[in-house]
PDB file of N, CA and C in Angstrom:
ATOM      1  N   MET A   1       0.815  -1.200   0.000  1.00 47.00           N
ATOM      2  CA  MET A   1       0.000   0.000   0.000  1.00 47.00           C
ATOM      3  C   MET A   1       0.859   1.264   0.000  1.00 47.00           C
ATOM      4  N   HIS A   2       2.075   1.166   0.512  1.00 56.00           N
ATOM      5  CA  HIS A   2       2.938   2.345   0.564  1.00 56.00           C
ATOM      6  C   HIS A   2       3.373   2.780  -0.826  1.00 56.00           C
ATOM      7  N   VAL A   3       3.352   1.854  -1.773  1.00 59.00           N
ATOM      8  CA  VAL A   3       3.731   2.206  -3.144  1.00 59.00           C
ATOM      9  C   VAL A   3       2.738   3.214  -3.712  1.00 59.00           C
ATOM     10  N   ASP A   4       1.444   3.030  -3.431  1.00 70.00           N
ATOM     11  CA  ASP A   4       0.435   3.965  -3.914  1.00 70.00           C
ATOM     12  C   ASP A   4       0.703   5.372  -3.392  1.00 70.00           C
ATOM     13  N   LYS A   5       1.069   5.472  -2.127  1.00 74.00           N
ATOM     14  CA  LYS A   5       1.341   6.780  -1.527  1.00 74.00           C
ATOM     15  C   LYS A   5       2.552   7.422  -2.192  1.00 74.00           C
ATOM     16  N   LYS A   6       3.597   6.639  -2.430  1.00 78.00           N
ATOM     17  CA  LYS A   6       4.797   7.182  -3.075  1.00 78.00           C
ATOM     18  C   LYS A   6       4.494   7.623  -4.504  1.00 78.00           C
ATOM     19  N   VAL A   7       3.682   6.838  -5.216  1.00 77.00           N
ATOM     20  CA  VAL A   7       3.315   7.205  -6.585  1.00 77.00           C
ATOM     21  C   VAL A   7       2.513   8.498  -6.580  1.00 77.00           C
ATOM     22  N   ALA A   8       1.571   8.621  -5.646  1.00 75.00           N
ATOM     23  CA  ALA A   8       0.751   9.831  -5.571  1.00 75.00           C
ATOM     24  C   ALA A   8       1.616  11.054  -5.267  1.00 75.00           C
ATOM     25  N   VAL A   9       2.535  10.923  -4.320  1.00 79.00           N
ATOM     26  CA  VAL A   9       3.412  12.047  -3.965  1.00 79.00           C
ATOM     27  C   VAL A   9       4.317  12.397  -5.139  1.00 79.00           C
ATOM     28  N   ALA A  10       4.828  11.386  -5.837  1.00 81.00           N
ATOM     29  CA  ALA A  10       5.672  11.648  -7.002  1.00 81.00           C
ATOM     30  C   ALA A  10       4.890  12.369  -8.098  1.00 81.00           C
ATOM     31  N   LEU A  11       3.644  11.946  -8.333  1.00 79.00           N
ATOM     32  CA  LEU A  11       2.821  12.616  -9.339  1.00 79.00           C
ATOM     33  C   LEU A  11       2.535  14.057  -8.939  1.00 79.00           C
ATOM     34  N   TRP A  12       2.261  14.281  -7.654  1.00 80.00           N
ATOM     35  CA  TRP A  12       2.042  15.648  -7.190  1.00 80.00           C
ATOM     36  C   TRP A  12       3.279  16.495  -7.438  1.00 80.00           C
ATOM     37  N   ALA A  13       4.441  15.953  -7.061  1.00 83.00           N
ATOM     38  CA  ALA A  13       5.683  16.717  -7.215  1.00 83.00           C
ATOM     39  C   ALA A  13       5.942  17.045  -8.682  1.00 83.00           C
ATOM     40  N   ILE A  14       5.815  16.050  -9.544  1.00 81.00           N
ATOM     41  CA  ILE A  14       6.033  16.272 -10.982  1.00 81.00           C
ATOM     42  C   ILE A  14       5.036  17.303 -11.506  1.00 81.00           C
ATOM     43  N   GLY A  15       3.791  17.171 -11.094  1.00 78.00           N
ATOM     44  CA  GLY A  15       2.759  18.092 -11.556  1.00 78.00           C
ATOM     45  C   GLY A  15       3.011  19.517 -11.125  1.00 78.00           C
ATOM     46  N   PHE A  16       3.377  19.716  -9.853  1.00 79.00           N
ATOM     47  CA  PHE A  16       3.615  21.075  -9.376  1.00 79.00           C
ATOM     48  C   PHE A  16       4.848  21.687 -10.019  1.00 79.00           C
ATOM     49  N   VAL A  17       5.888  20.880 -10.245  1.00 81.00           N
ATOM     50  CA  VAL A  17       7.078  21.394 -10.943  1.00 81.00           C
ATOM     51  C   VAL A  17       6.714  21.801 -12.362  1.00 81.00           C
ATOM     52  N   ALA A  18       5.925  20.976 -13.040  1.00 77.00           N
ATOM     53  CA  ALA A  18       5.508  21.305 -14.410  1.00 77.00           C
ATOM     54  C   ALA A  18       4.658  22.573 -14.423  1.00 77.00           C
ATOM     55  N   LEU A  19       3.756  22.719 -13.445  1.00 74.00           N
ATOM     56  CA  LEU A  19       2.939  23.932 -13.376  1.00 74.00           C
ATOM     57  C   LEU A  19       3.800  25.157 -13.087  1.00 74.00           C
ATOM     58  N   PHE A  20       4.799  25.007 -12.221  1.00 77.00           N
ATOM     59  CA  PHE A  20       5.700  26.120 -11.911  1.00 77.00           C
ATOM     60  C   PHE A  20       6.477  26.543 -13.154  1.00 77.00           C
ATOM     61  N   ILE A  21       6.994  25.547 -13.882  1.00 72.00           N
ATOM     62  CA  ILE A  21       7.729  25.843 -15.111  1.00 72.00           C
ATOM     63  C   ILE A  21       6.813  26.513 -16.128  1.00 72.00           C
ATOM     64  N   ALA A  22       5.600  25.995 -16.268  1.00 70.00           N
ATOM     65  CA  ALA A  22       4.655  26.554 -17.242  1.00 70.00           C
ATOM     66  C   ALA A  22       4.302  28.000 -16.888  1.00 70.00           C
ATOM     67  N   GLY A  23       4.179  28.300 -15.600  1.00 69.00           N
ATOM     68  CA  GLY A  23       3.834  29.660 -15.190  1.00 69.00           C
ATOM     69  C   GLY A  23       4.996  30.619 -15.244  1.00 69.00           C
ATOM     70  N   THR A  24       6.206  30.112 -15.102  1.00 67.00           N
ATOM     71  CA  THR A  24       7.377  30.974 -15.025  1.00 67.00           C
ATOM     72  C   THR A  24       7.963  31.261 -16.398  1.00 67.00           C
ATOM     73  N   VAL A  25       8.130  30.221 -17.193  1.00 65.00           N
ATOM     74  CA  VAL A  25       8.883  30.347 -18.441  1.00 65.00           C
ATOM     75  C   VAL A  25       7.962  30.600 -19.634  1.00 65.00           C
ATOM     76  N   ARG A  26       6.647  30.454 -19.445  1.00 64.00           N
ATOM     77  CA  ARG A  26       5.687  30.630 -20.533  1.00 64.00           C
ATOM     78  C   ARG A  26       5.915  29.617 -21.647  1.00 64.00           C
ATOM     79  N   VAL A  27       6.144  28.387 -21.244  1.00 62.00           N
ATOM     80  CA  VAL A  27       6.291  27.303 -22.213  1.00 62.00           C
ATOM     81  C   VAL A  27       4.911  26.916 -22.728  1.00 62.00           C
ATOM     82  N   PRO A  28       4.835  26.054 -23.727  1.00 68.00           N
ATOM     83  CA  PRO A  28       3.535  25.710 -24.312  1.00 68.00           C
ATOM     84  C   PRO A  28       2.525  25.189 -23.299  1.00 68.00           C
ATOM     85  N   LEU A  29       1.282  25.276 -23.686  1.00 69.00           N
ATOM     86  CA  LEU A  29       0.167  24.861 -22.831  1.00 69.00           C
ATOM     87  C   LEU A  29       0.229  23.386 -22.483  1.00 69.00           C
ATOM     88  N   LEU A  30       0.891  22.600 -23.314  1.00 70.00           N
ATOM     89  CA  LEU A  30       0.975  21.158 -23.093  1.00 70.00           C
ATOM     90  C   LEU A  30       1.615  20.843 -21.743  1.00 70.00           C
ATOM     91  N   VAL A  31       2.634  21.608 -21.354  1.00 70.00           N
ATOM     92  CA  VAL A  31       3.293  21.365 -20.066  1.00 70.00           C
ATOM     93  C   VAL A  31       2.328  21.653 -18.917  1.00 70.00           C
ATOM     94  N   ALA A  32       1.533  22.715 -19.052  1.00 70.00           N
ATOM     95  CA  ALA A  32       0.558  23.027 -18.004  1.00 70.00           C
ATOM     96  C   ALA A  32      -0.500  21.927 -17.909  1.00 70.00           C
ATOM     97  N   VAL A  33      -0.965  21.456 -19.053  1.00 74.00           N
ATOM     98  CA  VAL A  33      -1.960  20.369 -19.056  1.00 74.00           C
ATOM     99  C   VAL A  33      -1.362  19.115 -18.429  1.00 74.00           C
ATOM    100  N   PHE A  34      -0.107  18.818 -18.756  1.00 74.00           N
ATOM    101  CA  PHE A  34       0.581  17.671 -18.167  1.00 74.00           C
ATOM    102  C   PHE A  34       0.672  17.824 -16.650  1.00 74.00           C
ATOM    103  N   GLY A  35       1.005  19.031 -16.188  1.00 72.00           N
ATOM    104  CA  GLY A  35       1.108  19.284 -14.751  1.00 72.00           C
ATOM    105  C   GLY A  35      -0.212  19.084 -14.041  1.00 72.00           C
ATOM    106  N   TYR A  36      -1.280  19.673 -14.622  1.00 77.00           N
ATOM    107  CA  TYR A  36      -2.603  19.482 -14.022  1.00 77.00           C
ATOM    108  C   TYR A  36      -2.988  18.013 -14.013  1.00 77.00           C
ATOM    109  N   GLY A  37      -2.676  17.307 -15.077  1.00 78.00           N
ATOM    110  CA  GLY A  37      -2.983  15.878 -15.145  1.00 78.00           C
ATOM    111  C   GLY A  37      -2.283  15.093 -14.054  1.00 78.00           C
ATOM    112  N   CYS A  38      -1.019  15.405 -13.830  1.00 76.00           N
ATOM    113  CA  CYS A  38      -0.262  14.705 -12.784  1.00 76.00           C
ATOM    114  C   CYS A  38      -0.835  14.996 -11.400  1.00 76.00           C
ATOM    115  N   VAL A  39      -1.154  16.266 -11.139  1.00 79.00           N
ATOM    116  CA  VAL A  39      -1.698  16.620  -9.823  1.00 79.00           C
ATOM    117  C   VAL A  39      -3.044  15.933  -9.608  1.00 79.00           C
ATOM    118  N   LEU A  40      -3.897  15.970 -10.624  1.00 78.00           N
ATOM    119  CA  LEU A  40      -5.214  15.339 -10.482  1.00 78.00           C
ATOM    120  C   LEU A  40      -5.097  13.830 -10.323  1.00 78.00           C
ATOM    121  N   THR A  41      -4.203  13.207 -11.090  1.00 78.00           N
ATOM    122  CA  THR A  41      -4.024  11.757 -10.976  1.00 78.00           C
ATOM    123  C   THR A  41      -3.504  11.391  -9.594  1.00 78.00           C
ATOM    124  N   GLY A  42      -2.543  12.173  -9.095  1.00 76.00           N
ATOM    125  CA  GLY A  42      -2.031  11.927  -7.748  1.00 76.00           C
ATOM    126  C   GLY A  42      -3.112  12.071  -6.699  1.00 76.00           C
ATOM    127  N   SER A  43      -3.957  13.099  -6.849  1.00 77.00           N
ATOM    128  CA  SER A  43      -5.040  13.310  -5.891  1.00 77.00           C
ATOM    129  C   SER A  43      -6.041  12.159  -5.943  1.00 77.00           C
ATOM    130  N   LEU A  44      -6.371  11.709  -7.159  1.00 78.00           N
ATOM    131  CA  LEU A  44      -7.320  10.603  -7.291  1.00 78.00           C
ATOM    132  C   LEU A  44      -6.757   9.325  -6.694  1.00 78.00           C
ATOM    133  N   LYS A  45      -5.477   9.049  -6.937  1.00 78.00           N
ATOM    134  CA  LYS A  45      -4.861   7.843  -6.360  1.00 78.00           C
ATOM    135  C   LYS A  45      -4.903   7.917  -4.831  1.00 78.00           C
ATOM    136  N   TRP A  46      -4.583   9.092  -4.289  1.00 75.00           N
ATOM    137  CA  TRP A  46      -4.563   9.273  -2.839  1.00 75.00           C
ATOM    138  C   TRP A  46      -5.965   9.058  -2.268  1.00 75.00           C
ATOM    139  N   ALA A  47      -6.975   9.670  -2.904  1.00 77.00           N
ATOM    140  CA  ALA A  47      -8.349   9.553  -2.413  1.00 77.00           C
ATOM    141  C   ALA A  47      -8.844   8.114  -2.518  1.00 77.00           C
ATOM    142  N   LEU A  48      -8.521   7.456  -3.620  1.00 76.00           N
ATOM    143  CA  LEU A  48      -8.951   6.075  -3.802  1.00 76.00           C
ATOM    144  C   LEU A  48      -8.318   5.174  -2.755  1.00 76.00           C
ATOM    145  N   ARG A  49      -7.045   5.395  -2.448  1.00 78.00           N
ATOM    146  CA  ARG A  49      -6.366   4.578  -1.439  1.00 78.00           C
ATOM    147  C   ARG A  49      -7.002   4.791  -0.075  1.00 78.00           C
ATOM    148  N   ALA A  50      -7.290   6.058   0.271  1.00 75.00           N
ATOM    149  CA  ALA A  50      -7.904   6.351   1.568  1.00 75.00           C
ATOM    150  C   ALA A  50      -9.291   5.718   1.662  1.00 75.00           C
ATOM    151  N   TRP A  51     -10.069   5.820   0.580  1.00 75.00           N
ATOM    152  CA  TRP A  51     -11.413   5.243   0.573  1.00 75.00           C
ATOM    153  C   TRP A  51     -11.349   3.727   0.699  1.00 75.00           C
ATOM    154  N   ARG A  52     -10.395   3.103  -0.011  1.00 76.00           N
ATOM    155  CA  ARG A  52     -10.249   1.653   0.029  1.00 76.00           C
ATOM    156  C   ARG A  52      -9.826   1.201   1.424  1.00 76.00           C
ATOM    157  N   ASP A  53      -8.895   1.942   2.052  1.00 75.00           N
ATOM    158  CA  ASP A  53      -8.456   1.586   3.401  1.00 75.00           C
ATOM    159  C   ASP A  53      -9.601   1.724   4.395  1.00 75.00           C
ATOM    160  N   LYS A  54     -10.401   2.776   4.259  1.00 74.00           N
ATOM    161  CA  LYS A  54     -11.519   2.994   5.173  1.00 74.00           C
ATOM    162  C   LYS A  54     -12.524   1.855   5.059  1.00 74.00           C
ATOM    163  N   ASN A  55     -12.835   1.460   3.836  1.00 68.00           N
ATOM    164  CA  ASN A  55     -13.789   0.372   3.637  1.00 68.00           C
ATOM    165  C   ASN A  55     -13.207  -0.963   4.070  1.00 68.00           C
ATOM    166  N   ALA A  56     -11.916  -1.143   3.917  1.00 65.00           N
ATOM    167  CA  ALA A  56     -11.284  -2.398   4.313  1.00 65.00           C
ATOM    168  C   ALA A  56     -11.365  -2.575   5.830  1.00 65.00           C
ATOM    169  N   ARG A  57     -11.303  -1.477   6.580  1.00 62.00           N
ATOM    170  CA  ARG A  57     -11.403  -1.585   8.037  1.00 62.00           C
ATOM    171  C   ARG A  57     -12.756  -2.128   8.458  1.00 62.00           C
ATOM    172  N   HIS A  58     -13.807  -1.714   7.754  1.00 57.00           N
ATOM    173  CA  HIS A  58     -15.152  -2.178   8.108  1.00 57.00           C
ATOM    174  C   HIS A  58     -15.360  -3.642   7.724  1.00 57.00           C
ATOM    175  N   LEU A  59     -14.651  -4.093   6.713  1.00 58.00           N
ATOM    176  CA  LEU A  59     -14.870  -5.448   6.215  1.00 58.00           C
ATOM    177  C   LEU A  59     -13.972  -6.485   6.878  1.00 58.00           C
ATOM    178  N   ARG A  60     -13.019  -6.039   7.693  1.00 56.00           N
ATOM    179  CA  ARG A  60     -12.109  -6.991   8.327  1.00 56.00           C
ATOM    180  C   ARG A  60     -12.845  -7.878   9.321  1.00 56.00           C
ATOM    181  N   VAL A  61     -12.465  -9.134   9.304  1.00 56.00           N
ATOM    182  CA  VAL A  61     -13.035 -10.081  10.261  1.00 56.00           C
ATOM    183  C   VAL A  61     -12.002 -10.282  11.360  1.00 56.00           C
ATOM    184  N   PRO A  62     -12.386 -10.066  12.620  1.00 57.00           N
ATOM    185  CA  PRO A  62     -11.406 -10.250  13.702  1.00 57.00           C
ATOM    186  C   PRO A  62     -10.958 -11.705  13.799  1.00 57.00           C
ATOM    187  N   ASN A  63      -9.684 -11.884  14.062  1.00 56.00           N
ATOM    188  CA  ASN A  63      -9.140 -13.245  14.207  1.00 56.00           C
ATOM    189  C   ASN A  63      -9.467 -13.757  15.593  1.00 56.00           C
ATOM    190  N   CYS A  64     -10.165 -14.890  15.646  1.00 52.00           N
ATOM    191  CA  CYS A  64     -10.576 -15.464  16.935  1.00 52.00           C
ATOM    192  C   CYS A  64      -9.578 -16.512  17.371  1.00 52.00           C
TER     193      CYS A  64
END
């Protein structure tokens, strides 16, 4: 499960760097779209992992 968190953080970092570059250097719109895509994908992965973990807690059967 920690891999999902690392992937999400990496996507956020890549996305924010791309957005910073796009805003600073005035490079083509493609870099900004790529940055937004990375940030959104990272956010979705993070939210999906949290939702899955929350639901998994309710479905766990205690070991007797």
